[in-house]
Structures are given as C-alpha cells and as structure tokens.
CSV table of C-alpha atoms in Angstrom, one decimal:
chain,number,residue,atom,x,y,z
A,1,MET,CA,88.8,90.1,117.4
A,2,ALA,CA,92.2,89.6,115.6
A,3,ALA,CA,90.7,91.0,112.4
A,4,ASP,CA,89.4,94.1,114.2
A,5,VAL,CA,92.8,94.8,115.8
A,6,THR,CA,94.6,94.3,112.5
A,7,GLU,CA,92.3,96.8,110.8
A,8,ASP,CA,92.8,99.3,113.6
A,9,LEU,CA,96.6,98.9,113.3
A,10,LEU,CA,96.4,99.1,109.6
A,11,ALA,CA,94.6,102.5,109.8
A,12,LEU,CA,97.7,103.9,111.5
A,13,VAL,CA,100.0,103.0,108.6
A,14,VAL,CA,100.8,106.2,106.7
A,15,GLU,CA,103.7,107.3,104.4
A,16,GLY,CA,106.9,107.8,106.4
A,17,CYS,CA,106.1,105.4,109.2
A,18,ARG,CA,108.4,102.4,109.9
A,19,MET,CA,108.0,98.8,110.9
A,20,PRO,CA,109.6,95.4,110.4
A,21,VAL,CA,108.8,94.0,106.9
A,22,ARG,CA,109.6,90.5,105.7
A,23,MET,CA,111.9,90.6,102.6
A,24,THR,CA,111.1,88.6,99.5
A,25,GLY,CA,112.8,85.2,99.4
A,26,SER,CA,113.9,85.5,103.0
A,27,ASP,CA,112.7,85.0,106.6
A,28,GLU,CA,114.3,88.2,107.8
A,29,TRP,CA,112.2,91.1,109.1
A,30,PRO,CA,114.4,94.2,108.7
A,31,LEU,CA,113.1,97.7,109.6
A,32,ALA,CA,111.5,99.4,106.6
A,33,GLU,CA,110.0,102.7,105.8
A,34,ILE,CA,106.6,103.1,104.0
A,35,ILE,CA,107.2,105.2,100.9
A,36,SER,CA,103.8,104.9,99.1
A,37,ILE,CA,100.5,103.2,99.6
A,38,LYS,CA,98.0,102.0,97.0
A,39,ASP,CA,94.9,99.8,96.5
A,40,GLY,CA,93.2,100.9,99.7
A,41,LYS,CA,96.1,99.9,101.9
A,42,ASP,CA,96.6,96.5,100.3
A,43,SER,CA,100.0,97.2,98.7
A,44,PHE,CA,102.9,99.2,100.2
A,45,TYR,CA,106.1,100.4,98.6
A,46,VAL,CA,108.8,100.0,101.3
A,47,HIS,CA,112.5,100.9,101.6
A,48,TYR,CA,114.5,98.6,103.9
A,49,ILE,CA,116.6,100.8,106.2
A,50,ASP,CA,120.4,100.3,105.9
A,51,TYR,CA,119.8,98.3,102.6
A,52,ASN,CA,120.4,99.4,99.1
A,53,LYS,CA,117.5,101.0,97.3
A,54,ARG,CA,117.6,98.4,94.6
A,55,LEU,CA,115.9,96.1,97.1
A,56,ASP,CA,112.9,98.4,97.5
A,57,GLU,CA,109.7,96.7,96.5
A,58,TRP,CA,105.9,96.5,96.7
A,59,VAL,CA,104.6,94.2,99.5
A,60,ALA,CA,101.2,93.1,100.7
A,61,ARG,CA,99.8,93.9,104.1
A,62,ASP,CA,100.5,90.4,105.5
A,63,ARG,CA,104.2,91.1,105.2
A,64,LEU,CA,104.0,94.0,107.7
A,65,ASN,CA,104.7,93.6,111.4
A,66,LEU,CA,102.0,96.0,112.5
A,67,CYS,CA,102.7,95.4,116.2
A,68,LYS,CA,105.9,97.3,116.0
A,69,ILE,CA,104.8,100.3,113.9
A,70,GLN,CA,106.8,103.6,114.5
A,71,PRO,CA,105.2,107.0,113.7
A,72,PRO,CA,106.9,109.1,111.0
A,73,VAL,CA,109.8,111.2,112.1
A,74,LYS,CA,109.3,114.9,111.7
A,75,LYS,CA,111.7,116.7,109.4
A,76,ASP,CA,112.1,119.5,111.9
A,77,ALA,CA,113.2,117.0,114.5
A,78,LYS,CA,115.9,115.7,112.2
A,79,LYS,CA,117.3,119.1,111.3
A,80,GLY,CA,116.8,120.8,114.6
A,81,ALA,CA,114.6,123.9,115.2
A,82,ARG,CA,116.4,127.2,115.1
A,83,PRO,CA,115.2,129.8,117.6
A,84,PRO,CA,114.0,133.1,116.2
A,85,SER,CA,116.3,136.1,116.3
A,86,PRO,CA,115.4,139.3,118.3
A,87,ASP,CA,114.9,141.3,115.1
A,88,ALA,CA,112.6,138.7,113.8
A,89,ALA,CA,110.6,138.7,117.1
A,90,SER,CA,110.4,142.5,116.9
A,91,ARG,CA,109.1,142.5,113.3
A,92,LYS,CA,106.6,139.9,114.3
A,93,ASN,CA,105.2,142.0,117.2
A,94,GLN,CA,104.8,145.0,114.8
A,95,SER,CA,102.8,143.0,112.3
A,96,GLY,CA,99.1,143.8,111.7
A,97,ARG,CA,96.0,142.0,113.0
A,98,LYS,CA,95.7,139.9,109.9
A,99,ARG,CA,99.3,138.6,110.4
A,100,LYS,CA,98.5,137.7,114.0
A,101,THR,CA,95.3,135.9,113.0
A,102,LEU,CA,97.2,133.8,110.4
A,103,HIS,CA,99.9,133.1,113.0
A,104,GLY,CA,97.3,132.0,115.5
A,105,ALA,CA,95.7,129.7,112.9
A,106,ALA,CA,99.2,128.2,112.1
A,107,ALA,CA,99.8,127.6,115.8
A,108,GLU,CA,96.5,125.8,116.1
A,109,SER,CA,97.4,123.7,113.2
A,110,GLN,CA,100.8,122.8,114.7
A,111,GLN,CA,99.0,121.9,118.0
A,112,ALA,CA,96.5,119.8,116.1
A,113,LYS,CA,99.4,117.9,114.3
A,114,ALA,CA,101.2,117.4,117.6
A,115,SER,CA,98.0,116.0,119.2
A,116,ARG,CA,97.4,113.7,116.3
A,117,GLN,CA,101.0,112.5,116.6
A,118,ALA,CA,100.6,111.8,120.3
A,119,LEU,CA,97.3,110.0,119.6
A,120,LEU,CA,99.0,107.9,116.9
A,121,SER,CA,101.8,106.8,119.3
A,122,SER,CA,99.4,106.1,122.1
A,123,SER,CA,97.1,104.2,119.8
A,124,VAL,CA,99.9,102.0,118.7
A,125,HIS,CA,100.9,101.0,122.2
A,126,ALA,CA,97.2,100.5,123.2
A,127,LEU,CA,96.5,98.3,120.2
A,128,SER,CA,99.8,96.4,120.6
A,129,ASP,CA,98.9,95.7,124.3
A,130,SER,CA,95.5,94.6,123.2
A,131,LEU,CA,97.0,92.2,120.7
A,132,ALA,CA,99.4,90.8,123.3
A,133,SER,CA,96.5,89.9,125.5
A,134,MET,CA,94.7,87.9,122.8
A,135,PRO,CA,94.5,84.1,122.9
A,136,ASP,CA,97.6,82.3,121.5
A,137,GLY,CA,95.7,81.0,118.5
A,138,ALA,CA,94.7,84.4,117.3
A,139,ASP,CA,98.1,85.8,117.9
A,140,GLU,CA,99.7,83.0,115.8
A,141,ALA,CA,97.2,83.5,113.1
A,142,MET,CA,98.5,87.0,112.6
A,143,LYS,CA,102.2,86.2,112.9
A,144,ASP,CA,102.5,83.1,110.8
A,145,VAL,CA,101.6,84.3,107.4
A,146,PRO,CA,102.4,82.4,104.2
A,147,MET,CA,105.3,83.6,102.0
A,148,GLU,CA,104.3,85.5,99.0
A,149,THR,CA,105.3,83.9,95.7
A,150,GLU,CA,104.5,86.9,93.4
A,151,GLU,CA,105.0,90.6,94.0
A,152,PRO,CA,102.1,93.0,93.3
A,153,ALA,CA,102.6,95.1,90.2
A,154,ALA,CA,104.0,98.5,90.9
A,155,GLU,CA,101.8,101.4,90.1
A,156,ALA,CA,103.9,104.0,88.2
A,157,ALA,CA,104.1,107.5,89.5
A,158,ALA,CA,104.2,110.4,87.1
A,159,PRO,CA,107.7,111.8,86.7
A,160,PRO,CA,108.2,115.5,86.2
A,161,ALA,CA,108.2,116.6,82.6
A,162,PRO,CA,111.8,116.9,81.3
A,163,VAL,CA,113.1,120.3,80.4
A,164,GLN,CA,115.5,119.9,77.5
A,165,GLN,CA,117.3,123.2,77.9
A,166,GLN,CA,117.6,123.0,81.7
A,167,ASN,CA,121.2,122.5,82.9
A,168,LEU,CA,121.0,120.6,86.1
A,169,ARG,CA,124.6,119.5,86.1
A,170,LYS,CA,126.5,119.7,89.4
A,171,GLY,CA,130.1,118.9,89.3
A,172,GLY,CA,131.1,116.3,86.8
A,173,SER,CA,128.1,114.2,86.1
A,174,MET,CA,125.0,116.0,87.2
A,175,VAL,CA,124.7,114.3,90.6
A,176,GLN,CA,121.1,114.5,91.9
A,177,SER,CA,119.6,113.5,95.2
A,178,HIS,CA,116.2,112.0,94.7
A,179,ASP,CA,114.4,112.4,98.0
A,180,ASP,CA,110.8,113.0,96.7
A,181,THR,CA,108.3,110.2,96.6
A,182,VAL,CA,108.1,110.0,92.8
A,183,THR,CA,111.8,109.3,92.2
A,184,ARG,CA,112.1,106.9,95.1
A,185,ILE,CA,109.7,104.4,93.5
A,186,LYS,CA,110.7,102.1,90.6
A,187,ASN,CA,108.5,103.2,87.8
A,188,VAL,CA,109.5,100.6,85.1
A,189,GLN,CA,108.7,97.0,85.6
A,190,LEU,CA,110.7,95.3,82.8
A,191,VAL,CA,112.9,96.3,79.9
A,192,GLU,CA,113.7,94.0,77.0
A,193,LEU,CA,117.1,94.6,75.3
A,194,GLY,CA,117.9,92.1,72.6
A,195,GLU,CA,117.7,88.6,74.1
A,196,HIS,CA,117.5,89.8,77.7
A,197,ARG,CA,114.6,90.9,79.8
A,198,ILE,CA,115.9,92.9,82.8
A,199,GLN,CA,114.2,94.0,85.9
A,200,PRO,CA,115.2,97.6,86.8
A,201,TRP,CA,116.7,98.6,90.1
A,202,TYR,CA,115.8,102.3,90.3
A,203,PHE,CA,113.7,105.1,89.0
A,204,SER,CA,114.3,106.5,85.5
A,205,PRO,CA,112.5,109.5,83.9
A,206,TYR,CA,110.9,107.6,80.9
A,207,PRO,CA,107.9,109.4,79.4
A,208,GLN,CA,104.6,108.9,81.3
A,209,GLU,CA,102.9,106.9,78.5
A,210,TRP,CA,105.7,104.3,78.7
A,211,ILE,CA,106.0,103.6,82.4
A,212,ASN,CA,102.6,102.1,82.8
A,213,LEU,CA,103.5,99.3,80.3
A,214,PRO,CA,104.3,95.9,81.6
A,215,CYS,CA,107.6,96.0,79.6
A,216,ILE,CA,109.5,98.6,77.6
A,217,PHE,CA,111.1,97.2,74.4
A,218,LEU,CA,114.5,98.8,73.4
A,219,CYS,CA,116.3,98.6,70.1
A,220,GLU,CA,119.7,97.2,71.2
A,221,PHE,CA,121.6,99.3,68.7
A,222,CYS,CA,120.1,102.8,68.7
A,223,LEU,CA,118.3,102.3,72.2
A,224,ARG,CA,115.0,103.8,71.0
A,225,PHE,CA,112.2,102.6,73.2
A,226,CYS,CA,109.0,101.0,71.9
A,227,LYS,CA,105.7,100.1,73.5
A,228,CYS,CA,105.4,96.6,72.1
A,229,ARG,CA,107.4,94.0,70.2
A,230,THR,CA,105.5,94.7,67.0
A,231,SER,CA,106.6,98.3,67.1
A,232,LEU,CA,110.1,97.2,67.7
A,233,VAL,CA,110.1,94.8,64.7
A,234,ARG,CA,108.8,97.6,62.5
A,235,HIS,CA,111.5,99.9,63.9
A,236,ARG,CA,114.3,97.4,63.2
A,237,GLU,CA,113.2,97.1,59.6
A,238,LYS,CA,113.9,100.9,59.2
A,239,CYS,CA,116.9,101.2,61.7
A,240,THR,CA,120.2,101.1,59.9
A,241,LEU,CA,122.4,100.9,63.0
A,242,TYR,CA,124.1,97.7,64.0
A,243,TYR,CA,126.7,99.4,66.3
A,244,PRO,CA,126.8,102.5,68.5
A,245,PRO,CA,126.9,105.8,66.5
A,246,GLY,CA,130.5,106.8,67.0
A,247,ASN,CA,134.1,106.0,66.2
A,248,GLU,CA,135.4,102.5,66.9
A,249,ILE,CA,138.6,103.1,68.7
A,250,TYR,CA,139.4,99.6,70.0
A,251,ARG,CA,138.8,96.1,68.8
A,252,LYS,CA,140.2,92.8,70.0
A,253,ASP,CA,138.5,89.4,69.3
A,254,ASP,CA,134.8,90.1,69.8
A,255,ILE,CA,135.1,93.2,72.1
A,256,SER,CA,135.0,96.7,70.7
A,257,PHE,CA,134.8,100.2,72.2
A,258,PHE,CA,133.1,103.1,70.5
A,259,GLU,CA,133.6,106.8,71.4
A,260,CYS,CA,130.3,108.7,71.1
A,261,ASP,CA,130.2,112.5,71.4
A,262,GLY,CA,127.3,113.6,73.6
A,263,ARG,CA,126.7,116.6,71.3
A,264,LYS,CA,126.9,114.8,68.0
A,265,CYS,CA,125.1,111.7,69.1
A,266,ARG,CA,122.6,113.4,71.5
A,267,PRO,CA,119.5,111.1,70.9
A,268,TYR,CA,121.6,108.0,71.5
A,269,ALA,CA,123.4,109.5,74.5
A,270,GLN,CA,120.0,110.5,76.1
A,271,ASN,CA,118.5,107.0,75.5
A,272,LEU,CA,121.7,105.4,76.9
A,273,CYS,CA,121.4,107.6,80.0
A,274,LEU,CA,117.7,106.7,80.4
A,275,LEU,CA,118.6,103.0,80.3
A,276,ALA,CA,121.6,103.5,82.7
A,277,LYS,CA,119.5,105.4,85.2
A,278,LEU,CA,117.4,102.2,85.7
A,279,PHE,CA,120.6,100.7,87.3
A,280,LEU,CA,122.3,103.8,88.8
A,281,ASP,CA,120.8,105.5,91.8
A,282,HIS,CA,122.3,109.0,92.0
A,283,LYS,CA,123.5,109.9,88.5
A,284,THR,CA,121.9,110.8,85.2
A,285,LEU,CA,123.0,112.7,82.2
A,286,TYR,CA,119.6,112.9,80.5
A,287,TYR,CA,119.2,116.7,80.4
A,288,ASP,CA,122.7,117.7,79.4
A,289,THR,CA,124.9,115.3,77.4
A,290,ASP,CA,126.9,117.8,75.3
A,291,PRO,CA,129.9,118.1,77.8
A,292,PHE,CA,130.5,114.4,77.9
A,293,LEU,CA,132.0,111.6,75.8
A,294,PHE,CA,130.5,108.1,76.1
A,295,TYR,CA,132.7,105.0,75.7
A,296,VAL,CA,130.5,102.1,74.8
A,297,MET,CA,131.7,98.5,75.1
A,298,THR,CA,130.1,96.0,72.8
A,299,LYS,CA,130.3,92.3,72.0
A,300,PHE,CA,130.2,91.3,68.4
A,301,ASP,CA,128.3,88.4,66.7
A,302,GLU,CA,126.7,87.8,63.3
A,303,GLN,CA,123.8,90.1,64.3
A,304,GLY,CA,125.8,93.1,65.2
A,305,TYR,CA,127.6,94.9,68.1
A,306,HIS,CA,125.6,94.3,71.3
A,307,LEU,CA,125.7,96.7,74.2
A,308,VAL,CA,127.6,95.3,77.2
A,309,GLY,CA,128.3,98.5,79.3
A,310,TYR,CA,129.7,102.0,79.1
A,311,PHE,CA,131.3,104.8,80.9
A,312,SER,CA,131.0,108.5,80.4
A,313,LYS,CA,133.8,111.1,80.7
A,314,GLU,CA,133.9,114.9,80.9
A,315,LYS,CA,135.5,116.6,77.9
A,316,GLU,CA,137.0,119.1,80.3
A,317,SER,CA,137.4,118.1,83.9
A,318,SER,CA,139.0,120.4,86.4
A,319,GLU,CA,139.5,117.5,88.8
A,320,ASP,CA,141.0,115.1,86.2
A,321,TYR,CA,138.1,112.7,86.5
A,322,ASN,CA,138.5,109.9,83.9
A,323,VAL,CA,135.0,108.4,84.6
A,324,ALA,CA,131.8,110.2,85.4
A,325,CYS,CA,129.3,107.3,85.2
A,326,ILE,CA,130.1,103.7,84.6
A,327,LEU,CA,127.8,100.7,84.2
A,328,THR,CA,127.8,97.1,83.2
A,329,LEU,CA,124.4,95.8,82.3
A,330,PRO,CA,123.1,93.1,84.7
A,331,PRO,CA,123.2,90.2,82.1
A,332,TYR,CA,126.9,90.8,81.7
A,333,GLN,CA,127.9,91.4,85.3
A,334,ARG,CA,130.2,88.9,87.2
A,335,LYS,CA,131.9,88.1,83.9
A,336,GLY,CA,134.9,90.4,84.1
A,337,TYR,CA,133.5,93.2,81.9
A,338,GLY,CA,133.3,95.7,84.8
A,339,LYS,CA,137.1,95.5,85.3
A,340,LEU,CA,137.6,95.7,81.6
A,341,LEU,CA,135.7,99.0,81.5
A,342,ILE,CA,137.8,100.3,84.4
A,343,GLU,CA,141.0,99.1,82.8
A,344,PHE,CA,140.0,100.8,79.5
A,345,SER,CA,139.4,104.1,81.3
A,346,TYR,CA,142.9,104.0,82.8
A,347,GLU,CA,144.4,103.0,79.4
A,348,LEU,CA,143.0,106.3,78.0
A,349,SER,CA,144.6,108.1,81.0
A,350,LYS,CA,147.9,106.5,80.1
A,351,PHE,CA,147.6,107.8,76.5
A,352,GLU,CA,146.8,111.2,77.9
A,353,GLY,CA,149.9,111.0,80.1
A,354,LYS,CA,148.2,111.8,83.4
A,355,THR,CA,146.6,110.1,86.4
A,356,GLY,CA,142.9,109.8,86.7
A,357,THR,CA,140.2,108.8,89.2
A,358,PRO,CA,136.4,108.2,89.1
A,359,GLU,CA,133.9,110.7,90.4
A,360,LYS,CA,133.1,110.3,94.1
A,361,PRO,CA,131.2,109.1,95.9
A,362,LEU,CA,131.1,105.6,94.3
A,363,SER,CA,128.2,103.3,94.6
A,364,ASP,CA,128.6,100.1,96.6
A,365,LEU,CA,129.1,98.0,93.6
A,366,GLY,CA,131.3,100.6,92.0
A,367,LEU,CA,133.5,100.8,95.0
A,368,LEU,CA,133.9,97.0,95.1
A,369,SER,CA,134.8,96.9,91.4
A,370,TYR,CA,137.3,99.8,91.6
A,371,ARG,CA,139.0,98.5,94.7
A,372,SER,CA,139.4,95.1,93.1
A,373,TYR,CA,140.9,96.6,90.0
A,374,TRP,CA,143.2,98.9,92.0
A,375,SER,CA,144.4,96.0,94.0
A,376,ASP,CA,145.1,93.9,90.9
A,377,ALA,CA,146.9,96.7,89.1
A,378,ILE,CA,149.1,97.7,92.1
A,379,LEU,CA,150.0,94.2,93.1
A,380,GLU,CA,150.9,93.4,89.5
A,381,ILE,CA,153.4,96.2,89.6
A,382,LEU,CA,154.8,95.2,93.0
A,383,THR,CA,155.1,91.5,92.1
A,384,GLU,CA,157.0,92.4,88.9
A,385,GLN,CA,159.4,94.6,90.8
A,386,LEU,CA,159.8,91.9,93.4
A,387,LYS,CA,160.9,89.4,90.8
A,388,ARG,CA,163.6,91.7,89.6
A,389,GLY,CA,165.1,92.1,93.1
A,390,SER,CA,166.5,89.7,95.6
A,391,PRO,CA,166.0,89.1,99.3
A,392,SER,CA,169.4,90.8,100.1
A,393,ASN,CA,168.7,93.6,97.7
A,394,PRO,CA,164.9,94.4,97.7
A,395,PRO,CA,163.7,96.8,95.0
A,396,LEU,CA,163.1,100.4,95.7
A,397,LEU,CA,159.8,101.7,94.5
A,398,CYS,CA,157.9,104.9,95.6
A,399,ILE,CA,154.2,105.5,95.4
A,400,ASN,CA,154.7,108.2,92.8
A,401,GLU,CA,156.3,105.6,90.5
A,402,VAL,CA,153.3,103.3,91.0
A,403,CYS,CA,151.0,106.1,90.1
A,404,GLU,CA,152.9,106.8,86.9
A,405,MET,CA,152.9,103.2,85.8
A,406,THR,CA,149.2,102.6,86.5
A,407,SER,CA,147.8,106.1,86.0
A,408,ILE,CA,145.9,105.7,89.3
A,409,ARG,CA,145.7,108.8,91.4
A,410,LYS,CA,148.0,108.9,94.5
A,411,ASP,CA,145.0,109.0,97.0
A,412,ASP,CA,143.5,105.8,95.5
A,413,VAL,CA,146.9,104.1,95.6
A,414,ILE,CA,147.4,104.9,99.3
A,415,SER,CA,143.9,103.9,100.3
A,416,THR,CA,144.2,100.6,98.4
A,417,LEU,CA,147.6,99.8,100.1
A,418,GLN,CA,146.0,100.6,103.4
A,419,HIS,CA,143.0,98.4,102.6
A,420,LEU,CA,145.4,95.5,101.7
A,421,ASN,CA,147.4,96.2,104.9
A,422,LEU,CA,150.6,96.4,102.8
A,423,ILE,CA,152.0,99.8,103.9
A,424,HIS,CA,153.7,100.1,107.3
A,425,TYR,CA,155.8,102.7,109.2
A,426,TYR,CA,159.2,101.3,110.0
A,427,LYS,CA,162.3,103.2,111.3
A,428,GLY,CA,161.0,106.6,110.4
A,429,GLN,CA,159.7,105.8,106.9
A,430,TYR,CA,156.8,104.0,105.2
A,431,VAL,CA,157.7,100.7,103.6
A,432,LEU,CA,155.7,98.2,101.5
A,433,SER,CA,155.6,94.6,102.6
A,434,LEU,CA,154.3,91.6,100.6
A,435,ASN,CA,153.7,88.2,102.0
A,436,LYS,CA,153.0,84.9,100.3
A,437,ASP,CA,149.3,84.9,101.1
A,438,VAL,CA,148.8,88.3,99.3
A,439,ILE,CA,150.8,87.1,96.3
A,440,ASP,CA,148.9,83.8,96.1
A,441,THR,CA,145.6,85.6,96.3
A,442,HIS,CA,146.7,88.1,93.6
A,443,THR,CA,147.8,85.2,91.3
A,444,ARG,CA,144.4,83.4,91.7
A,445,SER,CA,142.6,86.7,90.9
A,446,MET,CA,144.6,87.4,87.8
A,447,SER,CA,144.1,83.8,86.5
A,448,LYS,CA,140.3,84.4,86.5
A,449,ARG,CA,140.6,87.5,84.3
A,450,ARG,CA,140.1,86.1,80.9
A,451,VAL,CA,139.8,89.4,79.0
A,452,ARG,CA,142.3,92.2,79.3
A,453,ILE,CA,142.9,95.5,77.4
A,454,ASP,CA,145.6,95.3,74.8
A,455,SER,CA,147.1,98.8,74.3
A,456,LYS,CA,148.3,97.8,70.8
A,457,CYS,CA,144.6,97.5,69.7
A,458,LEU,CA,143.7,101.0,70.9
A,459,HIS,CA,143.7,103.5,68.1
A,460,TRP,CA,142.9,106.9,69.7
A,461,THR,CA,144.4,110.3,70.0
A,462,PRO,CA,143.6,112.6,73.0
A,463,LYS,CA,141.9,115.9,72.2
A,464,ASP,CA,142.5,119.1,74.0
A,465,TRP,CA,138.9,120.3,74.3
A,466,SER,CA,139.9,123.6,75.9
A,467,LYS,CA,141.4,124.6,72.5
A,468,ARG,CA,138.5,123.4,70.4
A,469,GLY,CA,136.1,126.2,71.4
A,470,LYS,CA,132.6,125.0,71.7
A,471,TRP,CA,132.3,121.3,72.0
C-alpha cells in the first residue's frame, strides 16, 4: 500500500513544484524547488529556497518529502495579469473567423491547464490524507529513510553555442540573469588545476564535449582545458608559460600581481572567465573581454607562478568602478588572499588619485569580504588619529578625509560606519565614537592579517584609456 501511494505521489512531481528536501550532510528539510528530473524520476536537481545556488544538487527520490508537495506557481500569477485595453478588444472583435477559431482553441487549452492544475492540487491532498490514514509502520517506512553517502552524478545539459562577436555586456561586467533551466544546473562535476581538484558551484559555458567528462583538466598557467591527464601532460610539454601572460606590476615575497589586457591576452582572459564562472553566479566576461583589464594574483614556487585569484576592471568606467569581477579560488579561501585582492584594487585607486567602489550588487561572500576590508581600513585610520589626539582634545576628522586616505567611496564609508554603529547624531551634527570593544576587535582582526600590500613594491603607471583611441 505504501509503495503504491509513493508511486502516485511521485507521478505528481514535475519541474517547478516545491516540497521539503533533506540537505546533504544535514537533518534539515528546507523547502526546495525541482529544477530538472532524470533517470525516470529517480534523480532530481533541486534548488533550496532562500539558500545560495551553490548548494543546489542532485538528490534521490528518498530525500523528497512527497506528502507536502506544492504545485508549480504560474508565471502569470507572479507578474499579475493585465486587463486588455478597449482598443485591443475592438480589434479582437473585428478579426476573422480563423482568428476566432484559434482564440477558442487557446481558451480551451487554458481551461485544460487550469483543470489539470486543480486535479493536481486535489490529488496531492487526497493522497496525503490516504497516507496519513495508513498504519504507523508503513508511515515510518516512508519517513525514516537512510542518509545518502554519495550523490548521483549530474547529467550535463547542453549550453547554448557561444557567439564570439556578440556583445552581451550590460553595465560594467556583463551582468546576466540565468533563469533558464540549462544555466541553473551545474554542468561541470570537477576541475583539476595544478595540485587541486575543485568541485564547481555554478554553471559555466564550457563546450558540450567537455561537460560530460567526470573531470576537466586545466593547465594552471595558460588555463587551457584538456579532456584527460594524458592530454594535459602533452600540452605542458609544449606550453612555454609559467606565469600569466601580462606585465608583472607587483612582487613581494612569493606574491605577485600580473596585469593582463583583455584584448591582447584574449584566449587567456576567456579561459580565466570560464574558470571563474564556475564560482561566480551572475557575472561572466567570456564573450567580450576587450574592454577589461585582469589583475591576476599568483603565488610563486620552484614550479612557477600559481593562480590564486584575480579581479577584473573596466578600462573606462563611467561610475569609477575599480572592480568588475573578483574571485579567490576555493583552495586559497579563508587565508587572507581575498582581502589582499581588495586591498590591491584600492591601492591602484590611490595611484590613480580617486576613490573607487566595486560593481553592485555584490554576492554574499563578496559583501562579507568587502565589509570586513572596509571596516579594517576605516578603523585603522580612526585609531591612528585617536592616538595623535587626547581625551581633552579629540581629533577632528571628516568623512571626506577618510575617503581620501583610503580611496573608499563615500557611500561605502558611511554604510560601514553605520554597520559598525560608530556614527551618531549629537547636538546638531554627526560624530564618530570609538569604544574599547571596537578597538580590541580591530586589533585582533589586524593581527590575523599576515599578508599586506606594500605600495613600495607596486610598479605601475595609470593609463588614460579615453586618450588611447581603440583599446
């Protein structure tokens, strides 16, 4: 009886419906949306509502709570239906018989969809009531399922063929919203870069013949992708690169930064963007890299300069953005390299003599990294000024002076001060107040930053791209 009810409920599972799903490595059952179905409804690709898309995954049927299935939400219901105008109604009445016939067929189709939707909803309630009336043993047999130890392999969906000449850039960094089913599903299972095997977080438009492989092997210096390790070994015998193709503009200890022009180093820039898209949800520069500069951070050893992270920057930005996309590769995260990338971007802004800000909106991890850096940079200035003053003669410092010393835009400075609860309205003016707890927290945070940018090691001259004609 339990098996029959399960099969009946499983027949109601379609793309777009929602239900509680047990997360991997957890006993939680958050609400999730079914994105795709494969293997005869044995595997389901789900997106956990109110969770980051990097947690999306393929799950088996025994991790679905079929008793609480919700039918798909119609798109028209989300946007709201707009009533037809009188002119449109008049034109509709004047149309021919063929138009009326087609309209009648469309109306019947809409009625059929509505009836199926009502049948689906009623069937869910009926089967759920039937399940609730089953014996306790059968009910527990369906609820207490063993935890999966291995995820089913993801079946790669075919990405659209890239159009090299198509300019899809919107704003600074070609922000795209991926709402279709293809780009919502992770299509690469593993990538091997040097000594690291990394599991991707998001979709990336790698060629179709590569995404069905269990692992994509990347040359860690030119970022060319290969189908197997043997091909990678043969490629490394011919590849002459041991560092990113560009000018080394910074070196201190084992950390170096290379400036790569998106037009002069187009193959490398496109391969870098393909790799970065695996870990960035909304941004990609694959189709149009010419208007951008890429600042690649590397770590040096006897084998060469290994990629740690990068950020891209527009050659000409009307909004004075100093960062378009920024990424620290997962093996190097939580080691201070993210803040180092951000600090380097603001060091370039100091050399340019202007304030900068990253493109908005920031991702969740990007916002945390930037807010942490902004807090450290601003508190470092405030504590230095506080040491120069005295309790009877506190230092005078305005927000514009903080912006000049840090190259952080005024809006970001104000939002950070508000986040830290340091700015207050007192006797008709805004004042900054520091307490011992904030200073102690800042001191502990700065003591953990082992690597910092040394401006003396930066050898770089800003270019005025507006006077250089075509990039």
